[in-house]
Coordinates of C-alpha atoms and ligand atoms in Angstrom, one line a residue:
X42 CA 0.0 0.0 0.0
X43 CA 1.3 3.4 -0.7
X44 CA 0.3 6.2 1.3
X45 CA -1.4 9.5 -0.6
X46 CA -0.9 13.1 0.1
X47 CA -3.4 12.8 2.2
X48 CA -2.1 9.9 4.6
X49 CA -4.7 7.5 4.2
X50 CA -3.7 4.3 2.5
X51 CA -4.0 4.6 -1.6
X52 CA -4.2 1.1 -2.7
X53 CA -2.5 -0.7 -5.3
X54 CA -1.4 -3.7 -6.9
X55 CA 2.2 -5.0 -7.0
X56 CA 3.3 -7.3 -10.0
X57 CA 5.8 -9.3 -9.9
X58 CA 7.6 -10.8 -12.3
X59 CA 8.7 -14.6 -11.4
X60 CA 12.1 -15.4 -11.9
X61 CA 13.3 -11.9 -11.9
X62 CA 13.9 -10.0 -8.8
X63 CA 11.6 -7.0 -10.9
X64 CA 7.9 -6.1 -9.3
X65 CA 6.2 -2.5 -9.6
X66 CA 3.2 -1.3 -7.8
X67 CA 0.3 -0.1 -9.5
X68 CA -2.1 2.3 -8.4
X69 CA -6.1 1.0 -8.5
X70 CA -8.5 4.3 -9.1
X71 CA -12.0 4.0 -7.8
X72 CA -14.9 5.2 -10.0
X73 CA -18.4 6.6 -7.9
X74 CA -19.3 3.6 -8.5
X75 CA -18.8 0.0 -10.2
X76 CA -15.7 -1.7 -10.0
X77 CA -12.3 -0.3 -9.5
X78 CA -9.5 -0.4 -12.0
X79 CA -5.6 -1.2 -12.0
X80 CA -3.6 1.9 -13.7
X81 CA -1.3 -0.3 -15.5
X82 CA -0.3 3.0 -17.9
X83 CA 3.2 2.3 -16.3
X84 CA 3.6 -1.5 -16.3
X85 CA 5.4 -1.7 -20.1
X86 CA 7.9 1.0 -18.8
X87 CA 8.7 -0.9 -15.2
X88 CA 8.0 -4.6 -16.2
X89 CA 8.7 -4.4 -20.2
X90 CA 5.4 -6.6 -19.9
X91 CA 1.5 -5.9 -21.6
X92 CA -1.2 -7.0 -20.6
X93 CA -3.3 -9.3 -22.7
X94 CA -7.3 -8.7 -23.4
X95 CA -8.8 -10.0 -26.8
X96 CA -12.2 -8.5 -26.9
X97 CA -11.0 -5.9 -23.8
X98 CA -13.4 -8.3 -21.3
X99 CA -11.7 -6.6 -18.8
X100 CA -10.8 -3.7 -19.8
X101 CA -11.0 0.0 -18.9
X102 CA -10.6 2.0 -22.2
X103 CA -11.5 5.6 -20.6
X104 CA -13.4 7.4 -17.5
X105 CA -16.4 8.1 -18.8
X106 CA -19.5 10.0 -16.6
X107 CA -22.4 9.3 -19.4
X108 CA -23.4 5.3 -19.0
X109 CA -23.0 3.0 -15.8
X110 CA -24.0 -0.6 -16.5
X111 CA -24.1 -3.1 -13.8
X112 CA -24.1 -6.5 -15.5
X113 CA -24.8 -8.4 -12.6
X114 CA -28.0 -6.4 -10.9
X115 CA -29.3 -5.5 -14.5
X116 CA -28.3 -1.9 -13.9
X117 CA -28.5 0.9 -16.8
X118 CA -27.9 4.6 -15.4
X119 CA -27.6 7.3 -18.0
X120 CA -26.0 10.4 -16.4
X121 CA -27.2 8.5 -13.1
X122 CA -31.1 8.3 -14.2
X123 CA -32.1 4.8 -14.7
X124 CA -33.3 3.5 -17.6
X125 CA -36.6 2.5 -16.2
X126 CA -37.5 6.0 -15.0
X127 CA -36.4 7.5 -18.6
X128 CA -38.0 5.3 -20.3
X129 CA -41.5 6.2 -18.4
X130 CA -41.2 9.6 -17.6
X131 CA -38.5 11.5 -20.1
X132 CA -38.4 11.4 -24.1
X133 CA -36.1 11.4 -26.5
X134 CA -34.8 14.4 -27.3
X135 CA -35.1 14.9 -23.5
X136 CA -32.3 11.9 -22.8
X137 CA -30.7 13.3 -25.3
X138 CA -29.7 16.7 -23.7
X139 CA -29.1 14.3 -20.6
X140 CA -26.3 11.7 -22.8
X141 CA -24.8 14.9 -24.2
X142 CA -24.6 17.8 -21.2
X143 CA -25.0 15.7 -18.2
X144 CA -27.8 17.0 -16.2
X145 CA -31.6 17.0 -17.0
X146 CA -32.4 20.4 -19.0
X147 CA -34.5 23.5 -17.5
X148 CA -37.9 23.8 -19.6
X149 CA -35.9 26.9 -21.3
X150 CA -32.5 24.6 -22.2
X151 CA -35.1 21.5 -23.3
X152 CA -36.9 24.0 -25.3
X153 CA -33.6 25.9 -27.3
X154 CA -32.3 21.8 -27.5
X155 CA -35.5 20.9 -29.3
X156 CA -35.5 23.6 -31.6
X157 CA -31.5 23.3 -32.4
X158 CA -32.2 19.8 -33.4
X159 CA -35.3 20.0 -35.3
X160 CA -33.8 23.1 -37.3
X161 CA -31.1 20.6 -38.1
X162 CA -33.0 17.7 -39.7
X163 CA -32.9 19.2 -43.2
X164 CA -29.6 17.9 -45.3
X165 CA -27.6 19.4 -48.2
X166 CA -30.0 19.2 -51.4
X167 CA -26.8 17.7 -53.0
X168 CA -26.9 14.6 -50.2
X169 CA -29.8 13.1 -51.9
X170 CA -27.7 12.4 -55.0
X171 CA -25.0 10.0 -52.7
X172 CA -28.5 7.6 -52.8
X173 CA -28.5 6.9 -56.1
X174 CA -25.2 5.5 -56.7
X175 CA -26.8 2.7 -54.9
X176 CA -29.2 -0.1 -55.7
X177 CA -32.6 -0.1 -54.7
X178 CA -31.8 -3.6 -53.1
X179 CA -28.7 -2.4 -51.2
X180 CA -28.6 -3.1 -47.6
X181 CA -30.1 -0.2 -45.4
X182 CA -27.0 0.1 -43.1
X183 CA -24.9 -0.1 -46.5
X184 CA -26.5 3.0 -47.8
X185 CA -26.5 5.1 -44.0
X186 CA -22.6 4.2 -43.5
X187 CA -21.8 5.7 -46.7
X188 CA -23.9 8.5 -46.5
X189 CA -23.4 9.6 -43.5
X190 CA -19.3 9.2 -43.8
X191 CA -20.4 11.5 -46.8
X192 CA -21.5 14.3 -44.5
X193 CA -18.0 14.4 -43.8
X194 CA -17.3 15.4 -47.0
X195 CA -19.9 19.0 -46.7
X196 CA -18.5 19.4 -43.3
X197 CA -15.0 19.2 -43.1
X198 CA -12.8 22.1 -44.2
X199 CA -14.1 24.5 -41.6
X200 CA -14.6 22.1 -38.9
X201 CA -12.1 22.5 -36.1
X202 CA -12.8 19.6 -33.6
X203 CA -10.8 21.8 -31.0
X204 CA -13.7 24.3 -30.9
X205 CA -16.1 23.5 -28.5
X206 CA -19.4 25.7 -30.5
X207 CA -18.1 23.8 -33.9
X208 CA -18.3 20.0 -31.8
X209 CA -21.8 21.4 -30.3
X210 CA -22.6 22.4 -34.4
X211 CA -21.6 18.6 -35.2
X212 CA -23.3 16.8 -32.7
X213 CA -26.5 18.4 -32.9
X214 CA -26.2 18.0 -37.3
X215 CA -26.2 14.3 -36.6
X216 CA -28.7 13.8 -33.8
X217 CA -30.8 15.7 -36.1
X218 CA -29.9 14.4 -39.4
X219 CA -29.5 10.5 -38.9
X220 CA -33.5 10.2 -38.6
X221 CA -33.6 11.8 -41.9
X222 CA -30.8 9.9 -44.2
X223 CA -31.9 6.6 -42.1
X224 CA -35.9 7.0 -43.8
X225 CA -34.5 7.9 -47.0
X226 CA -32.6 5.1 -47.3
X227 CA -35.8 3.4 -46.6
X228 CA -37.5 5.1 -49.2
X229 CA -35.4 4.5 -51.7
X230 CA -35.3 1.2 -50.9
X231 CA -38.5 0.7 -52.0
X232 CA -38.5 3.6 -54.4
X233 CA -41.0 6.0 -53.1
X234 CA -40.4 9.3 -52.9
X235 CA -37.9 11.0 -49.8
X236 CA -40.2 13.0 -47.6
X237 CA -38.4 16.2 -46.1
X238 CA -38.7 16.5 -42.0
X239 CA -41.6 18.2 -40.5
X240 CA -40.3 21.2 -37.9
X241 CA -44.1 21.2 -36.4
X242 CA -43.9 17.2 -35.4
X243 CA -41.6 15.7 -32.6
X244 CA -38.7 13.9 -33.2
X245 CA -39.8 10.5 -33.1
X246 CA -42.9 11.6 -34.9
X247 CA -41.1 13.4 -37.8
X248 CA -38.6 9.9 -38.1
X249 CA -42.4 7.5 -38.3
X250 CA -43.6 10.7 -40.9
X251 CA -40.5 10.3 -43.4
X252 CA -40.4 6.3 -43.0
X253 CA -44.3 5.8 -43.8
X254 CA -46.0 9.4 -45.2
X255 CA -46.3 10.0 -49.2
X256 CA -46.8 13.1 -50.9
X257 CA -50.0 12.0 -52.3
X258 CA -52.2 12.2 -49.1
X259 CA -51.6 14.1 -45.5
X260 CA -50.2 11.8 -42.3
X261 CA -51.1 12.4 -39.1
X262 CA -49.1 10.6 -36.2
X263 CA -50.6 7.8 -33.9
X264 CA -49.9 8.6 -30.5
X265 CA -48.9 5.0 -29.4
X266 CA -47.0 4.3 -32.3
X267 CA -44.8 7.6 -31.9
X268 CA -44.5 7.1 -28.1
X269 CA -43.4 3.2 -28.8
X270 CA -41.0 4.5 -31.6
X271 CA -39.4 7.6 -28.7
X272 CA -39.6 4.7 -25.8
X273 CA -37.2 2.4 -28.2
X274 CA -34.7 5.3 -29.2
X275 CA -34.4 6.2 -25.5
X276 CA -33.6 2.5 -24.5
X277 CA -31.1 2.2 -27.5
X278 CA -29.4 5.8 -26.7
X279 CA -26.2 4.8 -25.2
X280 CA -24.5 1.5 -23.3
X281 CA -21.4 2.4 -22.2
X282 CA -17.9 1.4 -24.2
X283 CA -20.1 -0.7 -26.5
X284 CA -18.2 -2.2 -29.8
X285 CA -19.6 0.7 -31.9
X286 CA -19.0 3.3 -29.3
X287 CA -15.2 1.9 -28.8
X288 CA -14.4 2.3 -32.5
X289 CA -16.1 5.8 -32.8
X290 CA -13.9 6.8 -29.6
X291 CA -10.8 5.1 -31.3
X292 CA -11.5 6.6 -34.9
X293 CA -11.9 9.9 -33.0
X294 CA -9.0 9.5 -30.8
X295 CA -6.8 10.7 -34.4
X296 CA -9.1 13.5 -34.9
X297 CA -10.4 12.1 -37.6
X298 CA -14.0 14.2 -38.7
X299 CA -16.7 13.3 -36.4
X300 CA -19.2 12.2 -39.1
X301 CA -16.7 9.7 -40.6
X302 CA -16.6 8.6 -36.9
X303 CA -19.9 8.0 -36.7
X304 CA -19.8 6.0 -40.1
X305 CA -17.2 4.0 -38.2
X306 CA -19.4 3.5 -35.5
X307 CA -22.8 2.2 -37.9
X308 CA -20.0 -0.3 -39.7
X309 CA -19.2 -1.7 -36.5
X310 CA -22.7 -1.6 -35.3
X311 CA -24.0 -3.3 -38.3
X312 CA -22.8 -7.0 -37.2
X313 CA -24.9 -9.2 -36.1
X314 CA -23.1 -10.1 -32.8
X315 CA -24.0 -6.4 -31.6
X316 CA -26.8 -4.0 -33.4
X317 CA -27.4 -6.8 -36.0
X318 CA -28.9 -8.9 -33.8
X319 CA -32.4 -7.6 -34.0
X320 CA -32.4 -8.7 -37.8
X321 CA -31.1 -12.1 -37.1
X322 CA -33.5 -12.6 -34.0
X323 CA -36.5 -11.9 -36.3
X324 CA -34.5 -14.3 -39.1
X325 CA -34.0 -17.2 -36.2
X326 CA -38.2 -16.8 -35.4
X327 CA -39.2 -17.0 -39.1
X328 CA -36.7 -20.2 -39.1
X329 CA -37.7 -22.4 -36.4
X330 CA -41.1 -21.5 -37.9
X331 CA -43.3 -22.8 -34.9
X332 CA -43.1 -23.3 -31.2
X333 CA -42.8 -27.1 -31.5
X334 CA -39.5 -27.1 -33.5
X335 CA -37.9 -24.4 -30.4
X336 CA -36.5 -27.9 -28.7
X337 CA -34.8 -29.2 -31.8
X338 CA -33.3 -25.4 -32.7
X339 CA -32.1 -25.4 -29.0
X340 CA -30.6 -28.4 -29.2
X341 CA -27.9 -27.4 -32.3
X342 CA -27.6 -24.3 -30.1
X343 CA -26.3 -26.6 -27.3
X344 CA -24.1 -28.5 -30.2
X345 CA -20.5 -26.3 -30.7
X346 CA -20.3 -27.4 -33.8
X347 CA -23.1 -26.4 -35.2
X348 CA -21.9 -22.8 -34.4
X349 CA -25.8 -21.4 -33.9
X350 CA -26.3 -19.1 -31.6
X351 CA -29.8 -17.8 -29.9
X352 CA -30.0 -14.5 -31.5
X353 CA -30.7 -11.3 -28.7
X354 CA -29.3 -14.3 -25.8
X355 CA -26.3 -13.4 -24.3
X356 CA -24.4 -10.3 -23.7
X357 CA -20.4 -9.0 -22.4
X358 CA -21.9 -7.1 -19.6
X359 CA -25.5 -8.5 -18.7
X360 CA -25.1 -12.0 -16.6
X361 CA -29.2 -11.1 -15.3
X362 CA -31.7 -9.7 -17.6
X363 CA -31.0 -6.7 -19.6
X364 CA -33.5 -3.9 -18.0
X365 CA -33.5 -3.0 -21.6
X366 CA -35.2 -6.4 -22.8
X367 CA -37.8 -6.2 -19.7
X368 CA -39.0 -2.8 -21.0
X369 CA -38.8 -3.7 -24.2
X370 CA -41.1 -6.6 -23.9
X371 CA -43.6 -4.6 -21.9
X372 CA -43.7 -2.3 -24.6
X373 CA -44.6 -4.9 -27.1
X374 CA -47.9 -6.2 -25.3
X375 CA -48.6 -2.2 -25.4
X376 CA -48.4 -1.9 -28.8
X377 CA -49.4 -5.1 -29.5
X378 CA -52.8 -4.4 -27.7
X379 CA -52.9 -1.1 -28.9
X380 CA -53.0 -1.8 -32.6
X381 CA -55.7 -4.7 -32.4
X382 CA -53.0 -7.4 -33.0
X383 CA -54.6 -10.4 -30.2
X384 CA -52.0 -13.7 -31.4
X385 CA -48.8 -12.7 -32.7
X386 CA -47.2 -16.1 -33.5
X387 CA -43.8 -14.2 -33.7
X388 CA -44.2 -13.3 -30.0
X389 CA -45.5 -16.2 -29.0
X390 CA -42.4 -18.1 -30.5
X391 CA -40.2 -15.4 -28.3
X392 CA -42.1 -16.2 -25.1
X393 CA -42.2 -19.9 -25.4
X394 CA -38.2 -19.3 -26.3
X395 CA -37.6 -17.0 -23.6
X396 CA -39.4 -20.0 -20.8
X397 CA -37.3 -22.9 -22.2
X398 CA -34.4 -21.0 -22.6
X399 CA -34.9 -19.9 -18.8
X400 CA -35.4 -23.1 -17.5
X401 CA -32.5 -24.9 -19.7
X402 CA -29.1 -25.4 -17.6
X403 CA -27.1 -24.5 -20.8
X404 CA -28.1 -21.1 -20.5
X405 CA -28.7 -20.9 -16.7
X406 CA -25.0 -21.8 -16.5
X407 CA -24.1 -18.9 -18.8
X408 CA -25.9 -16.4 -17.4
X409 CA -27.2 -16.0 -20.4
X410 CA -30.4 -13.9 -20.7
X411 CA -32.5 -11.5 -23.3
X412 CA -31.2 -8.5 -24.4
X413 CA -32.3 -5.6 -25.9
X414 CA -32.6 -6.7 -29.4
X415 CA -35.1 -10.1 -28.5
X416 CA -38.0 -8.2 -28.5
X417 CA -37.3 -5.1 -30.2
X418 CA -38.0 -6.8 -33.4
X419 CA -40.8 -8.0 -33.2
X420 CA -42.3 -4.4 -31.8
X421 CA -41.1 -2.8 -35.1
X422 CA -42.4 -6.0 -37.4
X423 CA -45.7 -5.0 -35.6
X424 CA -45.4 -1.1 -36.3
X425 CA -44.8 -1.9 -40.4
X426 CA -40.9 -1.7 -40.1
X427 CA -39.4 -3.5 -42.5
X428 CA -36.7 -6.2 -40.9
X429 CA -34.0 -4.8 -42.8
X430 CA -34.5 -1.6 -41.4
X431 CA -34.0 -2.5 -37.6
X432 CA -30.5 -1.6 -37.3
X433 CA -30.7 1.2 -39.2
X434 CA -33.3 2.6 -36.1
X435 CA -30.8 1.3 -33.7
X436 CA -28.4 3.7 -35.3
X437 CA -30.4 6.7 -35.4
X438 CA -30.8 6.1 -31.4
X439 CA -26.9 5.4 -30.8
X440 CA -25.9 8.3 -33.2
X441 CA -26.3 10.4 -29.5
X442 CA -24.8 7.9 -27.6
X443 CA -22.0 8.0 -30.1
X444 CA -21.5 11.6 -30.3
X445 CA -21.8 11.8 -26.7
X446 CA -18.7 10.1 -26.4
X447 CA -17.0 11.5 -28.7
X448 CA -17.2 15.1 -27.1
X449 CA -16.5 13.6 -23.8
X450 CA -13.1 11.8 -25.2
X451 CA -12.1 15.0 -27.0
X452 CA -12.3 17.0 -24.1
X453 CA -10.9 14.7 -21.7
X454 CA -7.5 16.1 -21.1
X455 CA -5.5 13.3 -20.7
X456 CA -7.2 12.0 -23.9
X457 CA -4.1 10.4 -26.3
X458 CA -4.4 8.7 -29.8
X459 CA -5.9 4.9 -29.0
X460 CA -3.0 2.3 -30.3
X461 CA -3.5 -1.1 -28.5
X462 CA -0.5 -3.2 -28.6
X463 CA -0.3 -7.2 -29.3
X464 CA 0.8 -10.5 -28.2
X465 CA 3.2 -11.4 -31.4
X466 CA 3.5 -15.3 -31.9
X467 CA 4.5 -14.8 -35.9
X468 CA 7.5 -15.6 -37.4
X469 CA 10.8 -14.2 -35.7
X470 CA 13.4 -12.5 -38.3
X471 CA 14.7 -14.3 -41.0
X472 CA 16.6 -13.2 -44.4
X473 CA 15.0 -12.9 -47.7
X474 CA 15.5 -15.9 -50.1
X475 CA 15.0 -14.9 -53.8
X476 CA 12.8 -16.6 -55.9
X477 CA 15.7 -18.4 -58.1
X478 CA 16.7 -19.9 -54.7
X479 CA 13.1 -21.2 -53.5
X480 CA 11.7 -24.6 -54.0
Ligands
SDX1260 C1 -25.9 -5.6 -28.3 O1 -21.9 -4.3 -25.6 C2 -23.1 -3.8 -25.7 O2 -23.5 -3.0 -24.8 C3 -24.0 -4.1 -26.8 C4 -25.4 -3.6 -26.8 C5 -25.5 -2.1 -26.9 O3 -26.5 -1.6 -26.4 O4 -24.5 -1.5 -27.4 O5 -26.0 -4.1 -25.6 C6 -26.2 -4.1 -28.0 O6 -25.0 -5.8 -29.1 C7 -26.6 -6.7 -27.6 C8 -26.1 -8.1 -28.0 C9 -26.8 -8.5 -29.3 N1 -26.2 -9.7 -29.8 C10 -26.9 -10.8 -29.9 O7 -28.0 -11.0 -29.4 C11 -26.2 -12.0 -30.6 C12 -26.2 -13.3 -29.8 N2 -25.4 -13.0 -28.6 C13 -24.0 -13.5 -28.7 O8 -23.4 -13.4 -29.9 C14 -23.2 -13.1 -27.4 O9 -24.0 -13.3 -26.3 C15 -22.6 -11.7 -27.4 C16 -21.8 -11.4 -28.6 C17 -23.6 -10.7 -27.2 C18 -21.6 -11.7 -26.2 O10 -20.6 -12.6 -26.5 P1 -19.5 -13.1 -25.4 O11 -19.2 -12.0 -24.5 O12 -18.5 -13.8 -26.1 O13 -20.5 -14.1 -24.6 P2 -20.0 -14.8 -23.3 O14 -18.6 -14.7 -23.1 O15 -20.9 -14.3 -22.3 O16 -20.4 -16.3 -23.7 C19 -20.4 -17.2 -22.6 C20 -20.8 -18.6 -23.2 C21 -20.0 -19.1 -24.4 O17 -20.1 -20.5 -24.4 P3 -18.8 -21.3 -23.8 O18 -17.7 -21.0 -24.7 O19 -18.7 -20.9 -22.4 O20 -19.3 -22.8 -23.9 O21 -22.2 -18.5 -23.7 C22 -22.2 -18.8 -25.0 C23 -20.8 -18.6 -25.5 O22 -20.5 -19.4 -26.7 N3 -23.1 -17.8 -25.7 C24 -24.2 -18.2 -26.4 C25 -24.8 -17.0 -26.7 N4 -24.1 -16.0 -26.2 C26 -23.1 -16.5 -25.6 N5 -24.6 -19.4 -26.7 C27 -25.7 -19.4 -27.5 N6 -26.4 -18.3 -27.9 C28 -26.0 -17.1 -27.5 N7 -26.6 -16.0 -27.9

């Protein structure tokens, strides 16, 4: 234990090194609250040792004051609020404000935030162009990644990351324009014509009006449908250092244009292991087909070699239910109810999954439970969304999440270009042997 400038006890850790006489003592920091880390920033430079973390399982990348998750209690805070409470009481744009200043907004600051966003939600004329290079049958996230890494492209020569107004300028262009490139892409995709953003309807409202309104006859919002659609980007928002998050916070750590970051972070989000999942989970139900062929489909899950997993099972953080999923599900009876819909064989599939999933030791052991993306799928089937189109809505809700993070890592003073380093096991030196000389 060393002792701190103020005489109590600062505790560390001491490595040492067997077979060498070399050990060094590394100072653990304590967080408000979770779980406190090792500063191993010096071990390289005492020990000439890394440390080794494929898939950073246990690995602090940052500090960061937006997103506490507690895996074990099924605990999402943002800026301290838990999810539960936003997700009944707050909106979107409202959470929003939250991810990206830190404290709840006065009726005046919610008011000037909702207006700076919604006066953002229109794009360059010429934007609309970057579409048709595509095909009409090109993937959804395809079409948003390139897009919006073209945003980069209109803003880039005047934007100096360094000034705080021109970051605030950045974040609130895509908060705002994500919803609207996201339902164009839709639109194209099915060839209909784009529908420019509404400044009189809410955000969630305006994102439902460009996915679903044409300009042949007026739209009017449904109530439950716009308040499902807010409820969904609030529990999507943010999660902490999140594999999309991670590579937007290492693509910014170079200072590279914050909308090419956030193309970063929809490639990364795009797998199916992370945002993808709510694609595959629907894909897995249509699959299995009915509720009597869930034993045989958890069976090859059981089987390693059949590599199948059980699409929005399972997460890094989350060994108890995701209070995501738990919302999530509520929310579908709710709109389930609400728009007439009595038997839902896709849900019915899910709930019959979820019980012998629950009840199996194979996933007892694991600790492995829903997650967000088990239910969300089936909500947005019910609300007309098509499947291919789910991630794409995950990334207009992480686009604040992402951007949130962003500004947080570039002003975080002791912030420093990310370059992990590796465990090499390749070949050690050798000389070059020309090609007259090779067998
Ligand atoms: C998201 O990080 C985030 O915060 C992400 C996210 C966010 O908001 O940003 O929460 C969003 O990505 C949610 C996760 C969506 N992905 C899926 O639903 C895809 C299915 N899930 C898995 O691919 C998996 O659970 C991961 C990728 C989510 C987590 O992978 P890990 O960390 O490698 O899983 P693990 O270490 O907890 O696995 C422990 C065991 C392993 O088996 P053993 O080797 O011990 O025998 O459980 C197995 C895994 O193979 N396992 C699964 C499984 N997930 C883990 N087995 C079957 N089905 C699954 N879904």
């Amino acid at each position: 234990m060393s002792s701190s400038a103020t005489g109590a006890a600062k505790p560390t850790v001491t490595v040492t090194l067997d077979g060498s006489n070399r050990n060094t003592s590394l100072p653990v920091l304590s967080g408000s609250i979770g779980p406190d880390v090792v500063d191993i920033r010096k071990l390289y430079g005492d020990l000439g040792v890394f440390t080794f973390d494929p898939g950073y399982g246990a690995t602090a990348s940052c500090e960061s004051k937006i997103t506490y998750i507690d895996g074990d209690a099924g605990v999402l805070l943002y800026r301290g609020y838990p999810i539960e409470q936003l997700a009944e009481q707050s909106d979107f744009i409202e959470v929003s404000y939250l991810l990206m200043y830190g404290e709840l907004p006065s009726p005046a600051q919610l008011e000037a935030f909702r207006k700076g966003v919604t006066y953002h939600t229109m794009v360059h004329e010429q934007l609309r162009r970057f579409f048709d290079g595509f095909r009409r049958d090109a993937h959804p996230m395809a079409v948003i990644c390139g897009v919006v890494g073209a945003l980069a492209a209109f803003y880039h020569d005047n934007l100096d990351i360094n000034d705080p107004h021109q970051r605030e300028i950045a974040a609130y262009r895509l908060i705002a324009k994500i919803p609207t490139i996201a339902a164009w892409a839709y639109k194209y995709s099915i060839g209909q014509p784009f529908m420019y953003p509404r400044n009189d309807l809410s955000y969630a409202e305006n994102f439902l009006y460009m996915l679903n309104a044409v300009p042949a006859e007026p739209w009017t919002p449904n109530p439950i449908l716009s308040r499902a659609m807010d409820r969904i980007l609030v529990l999507h928002a943010d999660h902490e250092q999140n594999a999309s998050t991670s590579t937007v916070r290492l693509a910014g750590s170079t200072g590279a244009n914050p909308f090419a970051c956030v193309a970063a972070g929809i490639a990364a989000l795009w797998g199916p292991a992370h945002g993808g999942a709510n694609e595959a989970v629907l894909k897995m139900l249509g699959e299995i087909g009915s509720p009597e062929n869930i034993p045989h489909f958890i069976s090859e899950v059981k089987d390693k070699n059949s590599h199948t997993k059980l699409m929005g099972f399972g997460h890094r953080v989350y060994k108890n239910f995701d209070p995501r999923a738990k919302i999530m599900k509520e929310t579908c009876h709710e709109v389930l109810a609400e728009l007439g819909i009595k038997d839902e064989p896709l849900l019915d599939m899910a709930m019959e999954m979820e019980r012998i999933a629950l009840s199996d030791d194979y996933f007892i052991q694991r600790k492995l439970y829903p997650n967000v993306d088990f239910y969300s799928g089936i909500i947005l089937k019910a609300m007309g969304i098509p499947t291919s189109m789910f991630t794409v809505l995950f990334a207009v809700a992480r686009t604040v999440g992402w951007v949130s993070q962003w500004k947080e890592m570039i002003e975080d003073p002791s912030q420093r270009i990310g370059r992990p380093r590796q465990l090499y096991t390749g070949a050690t030196q050798r000389d070059y042997v020309s090609l007259g000389r090779r067998a």
